[in-house]
mmCIF file of C-alpha atoms in Angstrom:
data_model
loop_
_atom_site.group_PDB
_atom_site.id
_atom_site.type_symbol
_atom_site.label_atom_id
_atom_site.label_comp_id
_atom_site.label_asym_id
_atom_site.label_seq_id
_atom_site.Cartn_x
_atom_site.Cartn_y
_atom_site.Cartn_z
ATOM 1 C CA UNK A 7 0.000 0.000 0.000
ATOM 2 C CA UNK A 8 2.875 2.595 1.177
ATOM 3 C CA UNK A 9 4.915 1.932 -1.899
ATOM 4 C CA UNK A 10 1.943 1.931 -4.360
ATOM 5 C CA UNK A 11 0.779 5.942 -3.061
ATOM 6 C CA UNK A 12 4.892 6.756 -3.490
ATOM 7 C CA UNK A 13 4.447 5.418 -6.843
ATOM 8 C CA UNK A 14 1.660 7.015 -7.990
ATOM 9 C CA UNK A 15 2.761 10.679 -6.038
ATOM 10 C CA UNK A 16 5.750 10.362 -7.960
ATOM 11 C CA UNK A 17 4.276 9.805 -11.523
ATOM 12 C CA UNK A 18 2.026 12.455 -10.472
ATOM 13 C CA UNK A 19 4.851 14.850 -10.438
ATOM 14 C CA UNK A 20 6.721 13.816 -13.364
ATOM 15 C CA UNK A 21 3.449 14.085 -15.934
ATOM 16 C CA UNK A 22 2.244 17.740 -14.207
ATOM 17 C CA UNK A 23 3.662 21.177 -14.347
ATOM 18 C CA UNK A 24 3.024 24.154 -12.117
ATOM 19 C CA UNK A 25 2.764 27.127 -14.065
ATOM 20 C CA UNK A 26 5.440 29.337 -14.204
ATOM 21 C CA UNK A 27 5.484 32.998 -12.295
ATOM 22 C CA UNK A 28 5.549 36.015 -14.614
ATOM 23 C CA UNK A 29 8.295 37.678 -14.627
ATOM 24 C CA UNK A 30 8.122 40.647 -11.886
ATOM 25 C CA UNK A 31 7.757 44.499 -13.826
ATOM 26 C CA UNK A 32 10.599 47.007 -12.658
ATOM 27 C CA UNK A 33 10.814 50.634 -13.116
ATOM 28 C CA UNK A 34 12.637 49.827 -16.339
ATOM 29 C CA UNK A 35 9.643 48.307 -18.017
ATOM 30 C CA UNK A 36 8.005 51.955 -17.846
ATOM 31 C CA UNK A 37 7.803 53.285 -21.459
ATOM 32 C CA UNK A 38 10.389 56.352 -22.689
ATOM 33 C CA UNK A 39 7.410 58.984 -23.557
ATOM 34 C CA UNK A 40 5.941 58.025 -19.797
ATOM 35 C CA UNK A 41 9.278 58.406 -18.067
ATOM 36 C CA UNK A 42 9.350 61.594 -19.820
ATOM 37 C CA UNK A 43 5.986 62.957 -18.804
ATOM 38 C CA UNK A 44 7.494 62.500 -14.944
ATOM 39 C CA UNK A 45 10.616 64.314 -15.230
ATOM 40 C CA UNK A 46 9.118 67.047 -16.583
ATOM 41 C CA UNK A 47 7.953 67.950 -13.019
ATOM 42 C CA UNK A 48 11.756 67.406 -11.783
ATOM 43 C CA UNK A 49 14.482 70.042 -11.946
ATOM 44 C CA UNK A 50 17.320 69.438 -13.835
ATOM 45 C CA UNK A 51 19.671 68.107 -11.303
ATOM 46 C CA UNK A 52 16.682 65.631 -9.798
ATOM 47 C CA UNK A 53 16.565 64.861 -13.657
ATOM 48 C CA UNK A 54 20.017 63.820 -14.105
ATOM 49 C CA UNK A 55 20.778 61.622 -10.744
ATOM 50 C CA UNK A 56 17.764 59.903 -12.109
ATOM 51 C CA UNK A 57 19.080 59.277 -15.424
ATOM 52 C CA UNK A 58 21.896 57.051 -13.653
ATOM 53 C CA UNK A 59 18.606 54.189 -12.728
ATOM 54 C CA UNK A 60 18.493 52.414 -16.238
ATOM 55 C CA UNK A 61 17.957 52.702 -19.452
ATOM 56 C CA UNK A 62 14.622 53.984 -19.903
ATOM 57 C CA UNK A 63 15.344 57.079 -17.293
ATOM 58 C CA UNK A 64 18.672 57.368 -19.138
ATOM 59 C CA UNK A 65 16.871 57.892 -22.807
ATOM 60 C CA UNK A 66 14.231 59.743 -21.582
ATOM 61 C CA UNK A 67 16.312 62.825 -19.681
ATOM 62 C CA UNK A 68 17.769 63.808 -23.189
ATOM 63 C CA UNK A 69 14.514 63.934 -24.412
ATOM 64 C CA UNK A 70 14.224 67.446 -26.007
ATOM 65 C CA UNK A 71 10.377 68.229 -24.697
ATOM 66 C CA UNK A 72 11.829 67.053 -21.165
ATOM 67 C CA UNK A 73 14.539 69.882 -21.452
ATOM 68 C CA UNK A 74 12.635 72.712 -23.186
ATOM 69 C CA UNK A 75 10.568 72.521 -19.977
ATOM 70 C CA UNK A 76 13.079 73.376 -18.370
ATOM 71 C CA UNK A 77 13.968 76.528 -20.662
ATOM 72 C CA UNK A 78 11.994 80.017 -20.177
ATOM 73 C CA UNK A 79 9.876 80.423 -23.184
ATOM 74 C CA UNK A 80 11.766 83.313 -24.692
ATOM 75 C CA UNK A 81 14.909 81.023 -24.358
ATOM 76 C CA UNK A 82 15.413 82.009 -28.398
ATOM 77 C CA UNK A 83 15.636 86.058 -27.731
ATOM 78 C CA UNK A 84 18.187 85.103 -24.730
ATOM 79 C CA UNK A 85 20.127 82.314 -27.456
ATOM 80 C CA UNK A 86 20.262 85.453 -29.875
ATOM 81 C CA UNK A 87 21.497 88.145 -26.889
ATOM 82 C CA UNK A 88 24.136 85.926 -25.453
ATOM 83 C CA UNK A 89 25.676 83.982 -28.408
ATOM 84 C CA UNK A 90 27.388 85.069 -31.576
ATOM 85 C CA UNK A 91 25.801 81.851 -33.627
ATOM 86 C CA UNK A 92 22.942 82.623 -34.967
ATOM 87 C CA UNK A 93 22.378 78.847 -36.224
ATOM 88 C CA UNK A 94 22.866 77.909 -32.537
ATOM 89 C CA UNK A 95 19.451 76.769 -31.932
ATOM 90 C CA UNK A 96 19.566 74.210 -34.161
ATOM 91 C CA UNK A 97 22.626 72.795 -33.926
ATOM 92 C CA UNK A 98 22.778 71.328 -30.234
ATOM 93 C CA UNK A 99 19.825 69.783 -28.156
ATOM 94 C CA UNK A 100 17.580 71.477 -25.859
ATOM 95 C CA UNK A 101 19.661 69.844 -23.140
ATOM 96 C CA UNK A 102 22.660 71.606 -24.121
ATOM 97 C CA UNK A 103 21.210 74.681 -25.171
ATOM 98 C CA UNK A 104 20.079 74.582 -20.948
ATOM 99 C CA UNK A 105 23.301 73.575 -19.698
ATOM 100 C CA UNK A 106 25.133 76.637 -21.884
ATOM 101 C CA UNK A 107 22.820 79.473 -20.598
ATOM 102 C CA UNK A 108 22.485 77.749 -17.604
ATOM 103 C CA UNK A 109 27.002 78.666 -16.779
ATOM 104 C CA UNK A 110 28.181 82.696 -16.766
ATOM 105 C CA UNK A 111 27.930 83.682 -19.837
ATOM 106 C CA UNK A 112 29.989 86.621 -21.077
ATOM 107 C CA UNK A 113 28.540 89.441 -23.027
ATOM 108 C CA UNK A 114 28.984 93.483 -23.963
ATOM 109 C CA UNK A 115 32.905 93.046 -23.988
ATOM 110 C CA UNK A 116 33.135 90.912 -21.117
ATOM 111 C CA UNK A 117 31.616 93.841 -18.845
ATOM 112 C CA UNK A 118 28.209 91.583 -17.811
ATOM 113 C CA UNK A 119 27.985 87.934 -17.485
ATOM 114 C CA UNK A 120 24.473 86.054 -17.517
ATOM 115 C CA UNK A 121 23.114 82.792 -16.334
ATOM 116 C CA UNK A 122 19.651 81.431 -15.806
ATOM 117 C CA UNK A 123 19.052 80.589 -12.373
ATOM 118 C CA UNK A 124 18.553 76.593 -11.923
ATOM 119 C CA UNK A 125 15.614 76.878 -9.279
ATOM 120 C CA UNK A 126 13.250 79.460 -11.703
ATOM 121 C CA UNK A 127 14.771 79.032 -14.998
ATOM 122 C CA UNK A 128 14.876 83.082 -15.290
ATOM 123 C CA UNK A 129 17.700 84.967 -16.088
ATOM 124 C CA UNK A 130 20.429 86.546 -13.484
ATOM 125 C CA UNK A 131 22.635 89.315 -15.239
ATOM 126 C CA UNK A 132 25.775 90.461 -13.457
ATOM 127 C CA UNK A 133 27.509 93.939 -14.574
ATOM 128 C CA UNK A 134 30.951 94.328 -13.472
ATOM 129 C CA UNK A 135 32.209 97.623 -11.959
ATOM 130 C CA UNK A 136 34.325 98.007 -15.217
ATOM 131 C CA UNK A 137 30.877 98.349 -17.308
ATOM 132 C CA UNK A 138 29.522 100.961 -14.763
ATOM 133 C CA UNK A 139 30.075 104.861 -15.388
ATOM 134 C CA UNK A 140 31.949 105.955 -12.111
ATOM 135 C CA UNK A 141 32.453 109.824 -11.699
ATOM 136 C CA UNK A 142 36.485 110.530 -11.236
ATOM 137 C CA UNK A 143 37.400 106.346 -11.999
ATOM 138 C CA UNK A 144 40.314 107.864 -14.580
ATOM 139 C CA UNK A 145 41.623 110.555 -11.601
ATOM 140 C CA UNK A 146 44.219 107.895 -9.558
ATOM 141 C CA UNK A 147 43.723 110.600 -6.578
ATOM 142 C CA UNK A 148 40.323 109.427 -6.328
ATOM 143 C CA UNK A 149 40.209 105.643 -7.767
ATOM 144 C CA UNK A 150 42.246 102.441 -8.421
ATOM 145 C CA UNK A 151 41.599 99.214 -9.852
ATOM 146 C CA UNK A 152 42.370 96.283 -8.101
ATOM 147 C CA UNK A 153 42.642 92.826 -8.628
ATOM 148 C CA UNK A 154 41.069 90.032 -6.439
ATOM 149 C CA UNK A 155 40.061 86.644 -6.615
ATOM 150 C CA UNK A 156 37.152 88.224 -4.533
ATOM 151 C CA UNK A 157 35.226 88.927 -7.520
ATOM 152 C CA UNK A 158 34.015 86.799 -10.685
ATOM 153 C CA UNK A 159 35.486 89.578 -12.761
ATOM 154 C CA UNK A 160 38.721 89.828 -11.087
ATOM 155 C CA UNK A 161 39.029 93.267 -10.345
ATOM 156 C CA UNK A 162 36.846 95.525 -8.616
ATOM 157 C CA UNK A 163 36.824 99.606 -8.368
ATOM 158 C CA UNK A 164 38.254 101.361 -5.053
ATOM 159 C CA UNK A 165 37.771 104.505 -3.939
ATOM 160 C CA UNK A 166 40.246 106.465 -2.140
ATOM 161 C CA UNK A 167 38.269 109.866 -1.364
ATOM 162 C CA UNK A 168 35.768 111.924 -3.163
ATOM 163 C CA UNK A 169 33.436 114.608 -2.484
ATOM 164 C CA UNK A 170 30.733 113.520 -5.309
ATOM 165 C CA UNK A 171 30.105 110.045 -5.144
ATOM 166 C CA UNK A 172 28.445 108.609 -7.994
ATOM 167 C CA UNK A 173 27.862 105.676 -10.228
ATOM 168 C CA UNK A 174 25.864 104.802 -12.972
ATOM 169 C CA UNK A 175 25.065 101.777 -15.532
ATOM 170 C CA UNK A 176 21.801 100.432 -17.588
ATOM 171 C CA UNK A 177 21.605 96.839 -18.985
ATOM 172 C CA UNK A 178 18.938 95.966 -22.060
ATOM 173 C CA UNK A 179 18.207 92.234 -21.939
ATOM 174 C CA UNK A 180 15.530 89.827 -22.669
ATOM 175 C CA UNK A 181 14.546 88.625 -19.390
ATOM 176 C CA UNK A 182 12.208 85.894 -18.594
ATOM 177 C CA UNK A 183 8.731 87.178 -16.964
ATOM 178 C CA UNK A 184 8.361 87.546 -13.512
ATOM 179 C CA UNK A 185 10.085 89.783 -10.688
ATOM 180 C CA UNK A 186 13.477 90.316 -10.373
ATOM 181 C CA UNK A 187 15.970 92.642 -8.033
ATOM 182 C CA UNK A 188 18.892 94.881 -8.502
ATOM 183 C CA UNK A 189 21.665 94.603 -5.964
ATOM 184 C CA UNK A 190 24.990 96.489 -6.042
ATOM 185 C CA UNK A 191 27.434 94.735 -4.105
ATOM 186 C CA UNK A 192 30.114 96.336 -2.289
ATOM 187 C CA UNK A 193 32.679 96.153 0.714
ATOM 188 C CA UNK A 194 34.318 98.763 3.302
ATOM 189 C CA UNK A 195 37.814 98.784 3.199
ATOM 190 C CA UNK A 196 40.208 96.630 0.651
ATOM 191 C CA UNK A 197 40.591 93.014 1.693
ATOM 192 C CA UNK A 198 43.828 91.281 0.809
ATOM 193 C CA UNK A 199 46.237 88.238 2.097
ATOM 194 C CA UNK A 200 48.841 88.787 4.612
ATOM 195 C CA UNK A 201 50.799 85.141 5.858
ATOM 196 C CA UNK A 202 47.568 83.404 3.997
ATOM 197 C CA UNK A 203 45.185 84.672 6.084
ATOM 198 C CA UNK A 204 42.422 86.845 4.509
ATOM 199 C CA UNK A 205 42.879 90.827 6.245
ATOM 200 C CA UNK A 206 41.040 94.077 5.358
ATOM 201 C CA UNK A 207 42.472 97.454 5.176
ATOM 202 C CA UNK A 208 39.967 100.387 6.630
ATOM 203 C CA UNK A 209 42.444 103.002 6.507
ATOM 204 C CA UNK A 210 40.409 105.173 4.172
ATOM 205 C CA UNK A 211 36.992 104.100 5.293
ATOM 206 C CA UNK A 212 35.488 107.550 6.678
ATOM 207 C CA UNK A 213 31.935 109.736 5.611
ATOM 208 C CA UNK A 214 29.779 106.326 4.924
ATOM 209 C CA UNK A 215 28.205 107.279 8.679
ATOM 210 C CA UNK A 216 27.524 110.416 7.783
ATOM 211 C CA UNK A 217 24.458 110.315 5.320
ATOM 212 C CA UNK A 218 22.724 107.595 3.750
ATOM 213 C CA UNK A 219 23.642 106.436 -0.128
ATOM 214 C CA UNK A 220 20.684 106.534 -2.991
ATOM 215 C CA UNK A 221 19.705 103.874 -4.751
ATOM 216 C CA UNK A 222 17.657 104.109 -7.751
ATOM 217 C CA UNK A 223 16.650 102.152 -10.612
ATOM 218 C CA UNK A 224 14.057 102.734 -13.857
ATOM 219 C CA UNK A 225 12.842 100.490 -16.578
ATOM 220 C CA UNK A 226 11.857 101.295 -20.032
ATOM 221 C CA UNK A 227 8.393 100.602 -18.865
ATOM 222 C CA UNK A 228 7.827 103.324 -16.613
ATOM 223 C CA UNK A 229 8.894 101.768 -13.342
ATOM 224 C CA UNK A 230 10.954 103.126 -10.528
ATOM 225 C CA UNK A 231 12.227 102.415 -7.253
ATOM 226 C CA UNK A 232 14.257 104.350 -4.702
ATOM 227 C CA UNK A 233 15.807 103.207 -1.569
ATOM 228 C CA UNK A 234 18.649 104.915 0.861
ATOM 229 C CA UNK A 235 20.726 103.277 3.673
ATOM 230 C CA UNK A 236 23.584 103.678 5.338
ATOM 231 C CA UNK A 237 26.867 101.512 4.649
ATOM 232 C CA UNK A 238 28.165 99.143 7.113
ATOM 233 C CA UNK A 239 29.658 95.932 7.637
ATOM 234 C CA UNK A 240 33.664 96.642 7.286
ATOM 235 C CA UNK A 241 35.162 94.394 5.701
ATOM 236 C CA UNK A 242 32.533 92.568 4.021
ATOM 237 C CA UNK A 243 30.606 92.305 0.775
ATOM 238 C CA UNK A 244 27.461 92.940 1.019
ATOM 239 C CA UNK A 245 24.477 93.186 -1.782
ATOM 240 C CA UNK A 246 22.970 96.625 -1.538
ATOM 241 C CA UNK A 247 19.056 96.122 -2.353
ATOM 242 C CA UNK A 248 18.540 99.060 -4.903
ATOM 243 C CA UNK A 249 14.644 97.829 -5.695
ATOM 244 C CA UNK A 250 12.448 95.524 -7.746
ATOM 245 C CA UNK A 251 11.055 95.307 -11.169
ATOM 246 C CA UNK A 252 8.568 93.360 -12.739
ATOM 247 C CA UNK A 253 8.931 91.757 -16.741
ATOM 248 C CA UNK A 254 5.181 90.916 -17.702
ATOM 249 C CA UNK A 255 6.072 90.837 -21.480
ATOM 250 C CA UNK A 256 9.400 88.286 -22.248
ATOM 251 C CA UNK A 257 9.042 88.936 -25.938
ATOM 252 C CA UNK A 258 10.342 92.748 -25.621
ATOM 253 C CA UNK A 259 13.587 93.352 -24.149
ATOM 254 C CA UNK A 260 13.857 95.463 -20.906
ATOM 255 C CA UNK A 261 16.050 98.255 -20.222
ATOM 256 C CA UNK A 262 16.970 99.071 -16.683
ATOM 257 C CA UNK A 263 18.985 101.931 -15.412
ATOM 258 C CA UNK A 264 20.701 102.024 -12.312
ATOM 259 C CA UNK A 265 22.506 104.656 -10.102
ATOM 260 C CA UNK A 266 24.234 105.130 -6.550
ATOM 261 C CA UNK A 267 24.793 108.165 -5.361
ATOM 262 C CA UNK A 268 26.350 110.392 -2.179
ATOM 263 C CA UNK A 269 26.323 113.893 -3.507
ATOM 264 C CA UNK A 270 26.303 115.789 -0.318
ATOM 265 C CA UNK A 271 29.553 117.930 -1.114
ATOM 266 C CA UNK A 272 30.023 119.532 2.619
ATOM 267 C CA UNK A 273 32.227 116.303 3.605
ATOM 268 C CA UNK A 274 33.903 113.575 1.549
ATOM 269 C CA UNK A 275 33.845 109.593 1.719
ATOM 270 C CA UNK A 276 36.338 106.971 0.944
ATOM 271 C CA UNK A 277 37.707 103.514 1.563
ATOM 272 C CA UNK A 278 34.753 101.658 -0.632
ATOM 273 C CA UNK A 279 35.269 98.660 -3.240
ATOM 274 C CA UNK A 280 32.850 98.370 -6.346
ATOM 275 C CA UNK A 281 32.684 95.010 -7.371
ATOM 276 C CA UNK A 282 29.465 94.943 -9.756
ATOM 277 C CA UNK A 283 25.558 95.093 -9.839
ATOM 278 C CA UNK A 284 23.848 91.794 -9.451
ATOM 279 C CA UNK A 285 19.948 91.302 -10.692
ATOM 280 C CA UNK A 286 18.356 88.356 -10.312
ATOM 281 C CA UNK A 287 14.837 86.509 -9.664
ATOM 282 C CA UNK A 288 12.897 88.056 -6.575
#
């Protein structure tokens, strides 16, 4: 009896077959275009650490719609402003048309630099002091230009003394709607190395105390904003807010002028390094 059931269990499992488990489905089953429709909601560095997971997230991150997302809409007026090839556009992907306008950028001589910021994909626009109109910069009793690894241009304007403080600029530039601010950024005193330590000179520092400085700026559009403060912080840069603007139209090019003044003539002021004017996304 025992070893007719073993026979029969055991012919049993040589004529029947369980049916075999599909295969489980993995994130790299997922279809290219649907991949794509996800990353579309990422930013661009979630985008590329996701790109390392297979193939499917690897093909579908250099899709073009994925990156052109990722681009403001007038990305072709800022193409035109910023680079001397006209046939740029269609040369390179949208991927690397991002990463290009997404690193400094050097335009007008080499006296501005722009970027689009990776967070709002709108434009920042930096003006170095050497692109700025600065009353007296050519009179060495009054100015110098010196050279620091301090700022991304290398140099920055300092001022010795002066009775009438101003300085001037304007930028025209395609940027991306939305709000943006003006900064000038500055430092009391003149910062250098001494036995590789970082040290700031405030000998010449004087009259900053004494009345406020004048920011202004105006767009092409009609707007305007003024603010005034006092300078402080020796030995440090600092961005100087000189007001906001607002682009509603992308498609026209904006023109700001921009000005800081100290034009009280009964004492003078001194001991203050330019470095540039920074605007970027509010």
């Amino acid at each position: 009896m025992g070893s007719g059931l073993s026979s029969f269990l055991l012919m049993c499992s040589s004529t029947t077959s369980v049916p075999a488990a599909p295969p489980e489905s993995s994130l790299g089953d997922l279809p290219e275009s649907v991949v794509g429709s996800v990353l579309v909601y990422l930013n661009p560095q979630e985008i590329c650490r996701l790109a390392s997971l297979n193939r499917a997230f690897r093909c579908a991150s250099t899709a073009e719609f994925v990156w052109e997302s990722k681009l403001p809409n007038n990305y072709d007026l800022i193409v035109s402003r910023v680079f001397d090839d006209k046939g740029f556009c269609s040369n390179v992907c949208k991927k690397e048309i991002y990463a290009r306008l997404s690193a400094p950028n050097p335009i007008d001589g080499g006296t501005k630099k722009v970027w689009l910021d990776k967070v709002t994909g709108k434009a920042c626009v930096l003006i170095s002091s050497s692109g700025l109109a600065i009353t007296g910069i050519d009179d060495r009793r009054y100015w110098n230009w010196i050279s620091t690894e301090e700022s991304r241009f290398r140099s920055v304007a300092y001022l010795q003394q002066i009775w009438w403080f101003e300085v001037d600029g304007e930028v025209e530039f395609p940027f991306p709607c939305g709000t943006y601010t003006l900064y000038f950024r500055l430092q009391l005193g003149r910062s250098g190395r001494r036995f590789g330590r970082r040290v700031c000179n405030s000998d010449h520092v004087h009259g900053w105390d004494i009345k406020p400085v004048k920011f202004q700026l105006s767009t092409s559009d009609g707007q305007k904003a003024i603010t005034q403060c006092h300078l402080t912080n020796l030995g440090k840069w600092n961005l100087y807010q000189a007001g906001d603007f607002v682009v509603e139209d992308s498609k026209v090019p904006m023109k700001v002028k921009f000005s800081m003044t100290q034009i009280d003539c009964t004492h003078t002021k001194g001991g203050l390094c330019v470095d540039s004017v920074l605007i970027r996304p509010k």
